[in-house]
């Protein structure tokens, strides 16, 4: 794998590729199928509140830990985020990714959480943004969002909330994804 950072289109493509390989291209995305396809053992544990998820890659062994005390939508995004690290960043041998509470649904720009800029950080801000983009694309694939949204009035908060429940994500995550896909203007629901 090269050290070239993937752009948004490449991240979207790789997320869809994972979904198709896992036979999980459906609403809501079945993350158990994705975990099996990626050969990741998933563990739900009571972690420190600031820790959303952890990915441990040691040789061929892959383990994702998700904070069992967080809301189910947050758990789904955290797990999809860890899958993003695996798919996008697993090129440097054994790695440990510990994801603390950062702005999980970050839109664009630099990370606002200083934890990823510290000398002992296990990840870089661009890796966190890329893993978040992958998680959004994995949980809310463009084609499926467009298909489900076609009969809805996305200027209505209730319809955006309905779509979020359908995909198993938060209203905020869905709203941002709709904006990214050009289906909702930024001045809309937030």
PDB file of C-alpha atoms in Angstrom:
ATOM      1  CA  UNK A   1       0.000   0.000   0.000  1.00  0.00           C
ATOM      2  CA  UNK A   2       1.297   3.455  -0.829  1.00  0.00           C
ATOM      3  CA  UNK A   3       1.537   6.457   1.464  1.00  0.00           C
ATOM      4  CA  UNK A   4      -0.745   8.516  -0.799  1.00  0.00           C
ATOM      5  CA  UNK A   5      -3.634   9.868   1.236  1.00  0.00           C
ATOM      6  CA  UNK A   6      -7.006   8.936  -0.224  1.00  0.00           C
ATOM      7  CA  UNK A   7      -9.347  11.699  -1.347  1.00  0.00           C
ATOM      8  CA  UNK A   8     -13.072  11.708  -0.540  1.00  0.00           C
ATOM      9  CA  UNK A   9     -13.989   9.891  -3.792  1.00  0.00           C
ATOM     10  CA  UNK A  10     -11.481   7.113  -3.076  1.00  0.00           C
ATOM     11  CA  UNK A  11     -12.766   6.748   0.491  1.00  0.00           C
ATOM     12  CA  UNK A  12     -16.343   6.512  -0.805  1.00  0.00           C
ATOM     13  CA  UNK A  13     -15.286   3.896  -3.376  1.00  0.00           C
ATOM     14  CA  UNK A  14     -13.461   1.793  -0.807  1.00  0.00           C
ATOM     15  CA  UNK A  15     -16.403   1.883   1.620  1.00  0.00           C
ATOM     16  CA  UNK A  16     -18.796   0.661  -1.094  1.00  0.00           C
ATOM     17  CA  UNK A  17     -16.279  -2.017  -2.080  1.00  0.00           C
ATOM     18  CA  UNK A  18     -16.221  -3.279   1.533  1.00  0.00           C
ATOM     19  CA  UNK A  19     -20.029  -3.273   1.704  1.00  0.00           C
ATOM     20  CA  UNK A  20     -20.351  -5.243  -1.525  1.00  0.00           C
ATOM     21  CA  UNK A  21     -17.667  -7.753  -0.502  1.00  0.00           C
ATOM     22  CA  UNK A  22     -19.491  -8.257   2.809  1.00  0.00           C
ATOM     23  CA  UNK A  23     -22.918  -8.546   1.118  1.00  0.00           C
ATOM     24  CA  UNK A  24     -23.984  -5.718   3.422  1.00  0.00           C
ATOM     25  CA  UNK A  25     -25.103  -3.136   0.858  1.00  0.00           C
ATOM     26  CA  UNK A  26     -28.495  -2.657   2.493  1.00  0.00           C
ATOM     27  CA  UNK A  27     -30.256  -0.398   4.983  1.00  0.00           C
ATOM     28  CA  UNK A  28     -29.295  -0.386   7.784  1.00  0.00           C
ATOM     29  CA  UNK A  29     -25.778  -1.624   7.104  1.00  0.00           C
ATOM     30  CA  UNK A  30     -25.129  -4.910   8.907  1.00  0.00           C
ATOM     31  CA  UNK A  31     -21.843  -4.231  10.690  1.00  0.00           C
ATOM     32  CA  UNK A  32     -21.552  -7.866  11.809  1.00  0.00           C
ATOM     33  CA  UNK A  33     -21.290  -8.887   8.152  1.00  0.00           C
ATOM     34  CA  UNK A  34     -18.697  -6.173   7.574  1.00  0.00           C
ATOM     35  CA  UNK A  35     -16.683  -7.336  10.581  1.00  0.00           C
ATOM     36  CA  UNK A  36     -16.695 -10.917   9.270  1.00  0.00           C
ATOM     37  CA  UNK A  37     -15.623  -9.788   5.792  1.00  0.00           C
ATOM     38  CA  UNK A  38     -12.774  -7.720   7.262  1.00  0.00           C
ATOM     39  CA  UNK A  39     -11.895 -10.538   9.698  1.00  0.00           C
ATOM     40  CA  UNK A  40     -12.258  -8.258  12.711  1.00  0.00           C
ATOM     41  CA  UNK A  41     -13.235  -9.559  16.150  1.00  0.00           C
ATOM     42  CA  UNK A  42     -15.594  -7.023  17.714  1.00  0.00           C
ATOM     43  CA  UNK A  43     -15.834  -6.576  21.488  1.00  0.00           C
ATOM     44  CA  UNK A  44     -18.231  -4.287  23.338  1.00  0.00           C
ATOM     45  CA  UNK A  45     -16.612  -3.233  26.620  1.00  0.00           C
ATOM     46  CA  UNK A  46     -17.179  -0.583  29.251  1.00  0.00           C
ATOM     47  CA  UNK A  47     -14.319   1.778  28.414  1.00  0.00           C
ATOM     48  CA  UNK A  48     -13.454   5.184  29.806  1.00  0.00           C
ATOM     49  CA  UNK A  49     -16.176   7.573  28.654  1.00  0.00           C
ATOM     50  CA  UNK A  50     -13.707   9.560  26.550  1.00  0.00           C
ATOM     51  CA  UNK A  51     -12.761   6.424  24.561  1.00  0.00           C
ATOM     52  CA  UNK A  52     -15.172   5.661  21.731  1.00  0.00           C
ATOM     53  CA  UNK A  53     -13.319   2.780  20.181  1.00  0.00           C
ATOM     54  CA  UNK A  54     -10.015   0.988  19.835  1.00  0.00           C
ATOM     55  CA  UNK A  55      -8.533  -0.976  16.953  1.00  0.00           C
ATOM     56  CA  UNK A  56      -5.673  -3.366  17.636  1.00  0.00           C
ATOM     57  CA  UNK A  57      -3.834  -4.861  14.658  1.00  0.00           C
ATOM     58  CA  UNK A  58      -1.171  -7.400  15.579  1.00  0.00           C
ATOM     59  CA  UNK A  59      -0.027  -9.535  12.707  1.00  0.00           C
ATOM     60  CA  UNK A  60      -3.127 -11.112  11.156  1.00  0.00           C
ATOM     61  CA  UNK A  61      -5.178 -10.563  14.331  1.00  0.00           C
ATOM     62  CA  UNK A  62      -7.631  -7.681  14.257  1.00  0.00           C
ATOM     63  CA  UNK A  63      -9.708  -6.625  17.251  1.00  0.00           C
ATOM     64  CA  UNK A  64     -12.061  -3.678  17.550  1.00  0.00           C
ATOM     65  CA  UNK A  65     -13.277  -2.582  20.961  1.00  0.00           C
ATOM     66  CA  UNK A  66     -16.336  -0.367  21.148  1.00  0.00           C
ATOM     67  CA  UNK A  67     -17.508   1.492  24.236  1.00  0.00           C
ATOM     68  CA  UNK A  68     -20.577  -0.432  25.445  1.00  0.00           C
ATOM     69  CA  UNK A  69     -21.722   2.539  27.547  1.00  0.00           C
ATOM     70  CA  UNK A  70     -22.231   4.812  24.521  1.00  0.00           C
ATOM     71  CA  UNK A  71     -25.507   5.172  22.604  1.00  0.00           C
ATOM     72  CA  UNK A  72     -26.054   2.509  19.917  1.00  0.00           C
ATOM     73  CA  UNK A  73     -25.745   5.115  17.121  1.00  0.00           C
ATOM     74  CA  UNK A  74     -22.414   6.203  18.536  1.00  0.00           C
ATOM     75  CA  UNK A  75     -21.295   2.567  18.813  1.00  0.00           C
ATOM     76  CA  UNK A  76     -22.149   1.970  15.142  1.00  0.00           C
ATOM     77  CA  UNK A  77     -20.224   5.050  14.047  1.00  0.00           C
ATOM     78  CA  UNK A  78     -17.269   4.149  16.282  1.00  0.00           C
ATOM     79  CA  UNK A  79     -17.104   0.626  14.867  1.00  0.00           C
ATOM     80  CA  UNK A  80     -17.373   1.895  11.282  1.00  0.00           C
ATOM     81  CA  UNK A  81     -14.628   4.428  12.134  1.00  0.00           C
ATOM     82  CA  UNK A  82     -12.354   1.601  13.347  1.00  0.00           C
ATOM     83  CA  UNK A  83     -13.066  -0.280  10.111  1.00  0.00           C
ATOM     84  CA  UNK A  84     -11.962   2.903   8.331  1.00  0.00           C
ATOM     85  CA  UNK A  85      -8.620   2.836  10.122  1.00  0.00           C
ATOM     86  CA  UNK A  86      -8.192  -0.793   9.120  1.00  0.00           C
ATOM     87  CA  UNK A  87      -9.079  -0.285   5.457  1.00  0.00           C
ATOM     88  CA  UNK A  88      -7.299   3.048   4.994  1.00  0.00           C
ATOM     89  CA  UNK A  89      -4.377   3.033   7.423  1.00  0.00           C
ATOM     90  CA  UNK A  90      -3.291  -0.550   8.061  1.00  0.00           C
ATOM     91  CA  UNK A  91      -0.051  -0.346   6.105  1.00  0.00           C
ATOM     92  CA  UNK A  92       2.502   0.068   8.848  1.00  0.00           C
ATOM     93  CA  UNK A  93       2.484  -3.376  10.480  1.00  0.00           C
ATOM     94  CA  UNK A  94       1.202  -3.703  14.032  1.00  0.00           C
ATOM     95  CA  UNK A  95      -0.828  -0.658  15.055  1.00  0.00           C
ATOM     96  CA  UNK A  96      -2.988   0.522  17.880  1.00  0.00           C
ATOM     97  CA  UNK A  97      -5.703   3.085  17.220  1.00  0.00           C
ATOM     98  CA  UNK A  98      -7.420   4.594  20.262  1.00  0.00           C
ATOM     99  CA  UNK A  99     -10.196   6.987  19.393  1.00  0.00           C
ATOM    100  CA  UNK A 100     -11.259   9.425  22.062  1.00  0.00           C
ATOM    101  CA  UNK A 101     -14.170  11.815  21.970  1.00  0.00           C
ATOM    102  CA  UNK A 102     -13.355  14.089  19.108  1.00  0.00           C
ATOM    103  CA  UNK A 103     -15.886  15.747  16.859  1.00  0.00           C
ATOM    104  CA  UNK A 104     -16.950  12.419  15.402  1.00  0.00           C
ATOM    105  CA  UNK A 105     -19.104  13.951  12.697  1.00  0.00           C
ATOM    106  CA  UNK A 106     -16.508  16.439  11.549  1.00  0.00           C
ATOM    107  CA  UNK A 107     -17.342  18.067   8.239  1.00  0.00           C
ATOM    108  CA  UNK A 108     -14.223  19.560   6.710  1.00  0.00           C
ATOM    109  CA  UNK A 109     -10.982  21.125   7.844  1.00  0.00           C
ATOM    110  CA  UNK A 110      -8.500  20.434  10.572  1.00  0.00           C
ATOM    111  CA  UNK A 111      -9.314  18.364  13.603  1.00  0.00           C
ATOM    112  CA  UNK A 112     -10.272  20.499  16.547  1.00  0.00           C
ATOM    113  CA  UNK A 113      -9.188  17.960  19.156  1.00  0.00           C
ATOM    114  CA  UNK A 114      -5.635  18.574  20.414  1.00  0.00           C
ATOM    115  CA  UNK A 115      -5.313  14.938  21.548  1.00  0.00           C
ATOM    116  CA  UNK A 116      -4.325  13.923  18.026  1.00  0.00           C
ATOM    117  CA  UNK A 117      -1.533  16.501  17.893  1.00  0.00           C
ATOM    118  CA  UNK A 118       0.248  15.294  21.012  1.00  0.00           C
ATOM    119  CA  UNK A 119       3.651  13.577  20.664  1.00  0.00           C
ATOM    120  CA  UNK A 120       2.329  10.269  22.088  1.00  0.00           C
ATOM    121  CA  UNK A 121      -0.764  10.192  19.866  1.00  0.00           C
ATOM    122  CA  UNK A 122      -1.288   6.927  17.970  1.00  0.00           C
ATOM    123  CA  UNK A 123      -3.085   8.651  15.089  1.00  0.00           C
ATOM    124  CA  UNK A 124      -2.765  11.798  13.049  1.00  0.00           C
ATOM    125  CA  UNK A 125      -5.557  14.353  12.493  1.00  0.00           C
ATOM    126  CA  UNK A 126      -5.835  13.460   8.785  1.00  0.00           C
ATOM    127  CA  UNK A 127      -6.225   9.764   9.693  1.00  0.00           C
ATOM    128  CA  UNK A 128      -9.105  10.652  12.011  1.00  0.00           C
ATOM    129  CA  UNK A 129     -10.828  12.731   9.321  1.00  0.00           C
ATOM    130  CA  UNK A 130     -10.376   9.945   6.781  1.00  0.00           C
ATOM    131  CA  UNK A 131     -11.722   7.303   9.184  1.00  0.00           C
ATOM    132  CA  UNK A 132     -14.744   9.546   9.873  1.00  0.00           C
ATOM    133  CA  UNK A 133     -15.345   9.988   6.138  1.00  0.00           C
ATOM    134  CA  UNK A 134     -15.115   6.223   5.682  1.00  0.00           C
ATOM    135  CA  UNK A 135     -17.560   5.630   8.555  1.00  0.00           C
ATOM    136  CA  UNK A 136     -20.076   8.037   6.990  1.00  0.00           C
ATOM    137  CA  UNK A 137     -19.724   6.419   3.566  1.00  0.00           C
ATOM    138  CA  UNK A 138     -19.987   2.925   5.059  1.00  0.00           C
ATOM    139  CA  UNK A 139     -23.054   3.608   7.212  1.00  0.00           C
ATOM    140  CA  UNK A 140     -24.753   5.961   4.753  1.00  0.00           C
ATOM    141  CA  UNK A 141     -23.705   4.951   1.217  1.00  0.00           C
ATOM    142  CA  UNK A 142     -24.587   7.632  -1.326  1.00  0.00           C
ATOM    143  CA  UNK A 143     -26.681   5.338  -3.517  1.00  0.00           C
ATOM    144  CA  UNK A 144     -28.748   4.040  -0.591  1.00  0.00           C
ATOM    145  CA  UNK A 145     -29.257   7.487   0.952  1.00  0.00           C
ATOM    146  CA  UNK A 146     -30.448   8.864  -2.382  1.00  0.00           C
ATOM    147  CA  UNK A 147     -32.807   5.895  -2.861  1.00  0.00           C
ATOM    148  CA  UNK A 148     -34.323   6.237   0.617  1.00  0.00           C
ATOM    149  CA  UNK A 149     -34.538  10.052   0.480  1.00  0.00           C
ATOM    150  CA  UNK A 150     -36.293  10.310  -2.880  1.00  0.00           C
ATOM    151  CA  UNK A 151     -39.801  10.305  -1.388  1.00  0.00           C
ATOM    152  CA  UNK A 152     -38.978  12.481   1.628  1.00  0.00           C
ATOM    153  CA  UNK A 153     -39.069  16.223   2.205  1.00  0.00           C
ATOM    154  CA  UNK A 154     -35.584  16.816   3.561  1.00  0.00           C
ATOM    155  CA  UNK A 155     -36.477  20.359   4.606  1.00  0.00           C
ATOM    156  CA  UNK A 156     -38.559  18.700   7.335  1.00  0.00           C
ATOM    157  CA  UNK A 157     -36.668  17.753  10.489  1.00  0.00           C
ATOM    158  CA  UNK A 158     -38.989  14.771  10.985  1.00  0.00           C
ATOM    159  CA  UNK A 159     -38.006  13.326   7.596  1.00  0.00           C
ATOM    160  CA  UNK A 160     -34.291  13.741   8.292  1.00  0.00           C
ATOM    161  CA  UNK A 161     -34.817  12.091  11.694  1.00  0.00           C
ATOM    162  CA  UNK A 162     -36.749   9.250  10.025  1.00  0.00           C
ATOM    163  CA  UNK A 163     -33.874   8.748   7.584  1.00  0.00           C
ATOM    164  CA  UNK A 164     -31.359   8.758  10.465  1.00  0.00           C
ATOM    165  CA  UNK A 165     -33.345   6.052  12.305  1.00  0.00           C
ATOM    166  CA  UNK A 166     -33.594   4.034   9.092  1.00  0.00           C
ATOM    167  CA  UNK A 167     -29.792   4.028   8.732  1.00  0.00           C
ATOM    168  CA  UNK A 168     -29.067   3.629  12.464  1.00  0.00           C
ATOM    169  CA  UNK A 169     -27.187   6.905  12.825  1.00  0.00           C
ATOM    170  CA  UNK A 170     -27.738  10.141  14.716  1.00  0.00           C
ATOM    171  CA  UNK A 171     -29.782  12.994  13.271  1.00  0.00           C
ATOM    172  CA  UNK A 172     -26.606  15.085  13.227  1.00  0.00           C
ATOM    173  CA  UNK A 173     -24.656  12.457  11.260  1.00  0.00           C
ATOM    174  CA  UNK A 174     -27.469  12.126   8.733  1.00  0.00           C
ATOM    175  CA  UNK A 175     -27.849  15.877   8.360  1.00  0.00           C
ATOM    176  CA  UNK A 176     -24.132  16.295   7.667  1.00  0.00           C
ATOM    177  CA  UNK A 177     -24.119  13.373   5.239  1.00  0.00           C
ATOM    178  CA  UNK A 178     -27.085  14.860   3.363  1.00  0.00           C
ATOM    179  CA  UNK A 179     -25.191  18.158   3.126  1.00  0.00           C
ATOM    180  CA  UNK A 180     -22.068  16.369   1.849  1.00  0.00           C
ATOM    181  CA  UNK A 181     -24.164  14.646  -0.820  1.00  0.00           C
ATOM    182  CA  UNK A 182     -25.800  17.930  -1.839  1.00  0.00           C
ATOM    183  CA  UNK A 183     -29.254  16.744  -0.773  1.00  0.00           C
ATOM    184  CA  UNK A 184     -29.633  19.284   2.044  1.00  0.00           C
ATOM    185  CA  UNK A 185     -28.464  22.861   2.125  1.00  0.00           C
ATOM    186  CA  UNK A 186     -26.181  23.753   5.064  1.00  0.00           C
ATOM    187  CA  UNK A 187     -28.744  26.260   6.331  1.00  0.00           C
ATOM    188  CA  UNK A 188     -31.253  23.416   6.678  1.00  0.00           C
ATOM    189  CA  UNK A 189     -31.738  21.066   9.605  1.00  0.00           C
ATOM    190  CA  UNK A 190     -29.060  21.314  12.320  1.00  0.00           C
TER     191      UNK A 190
END
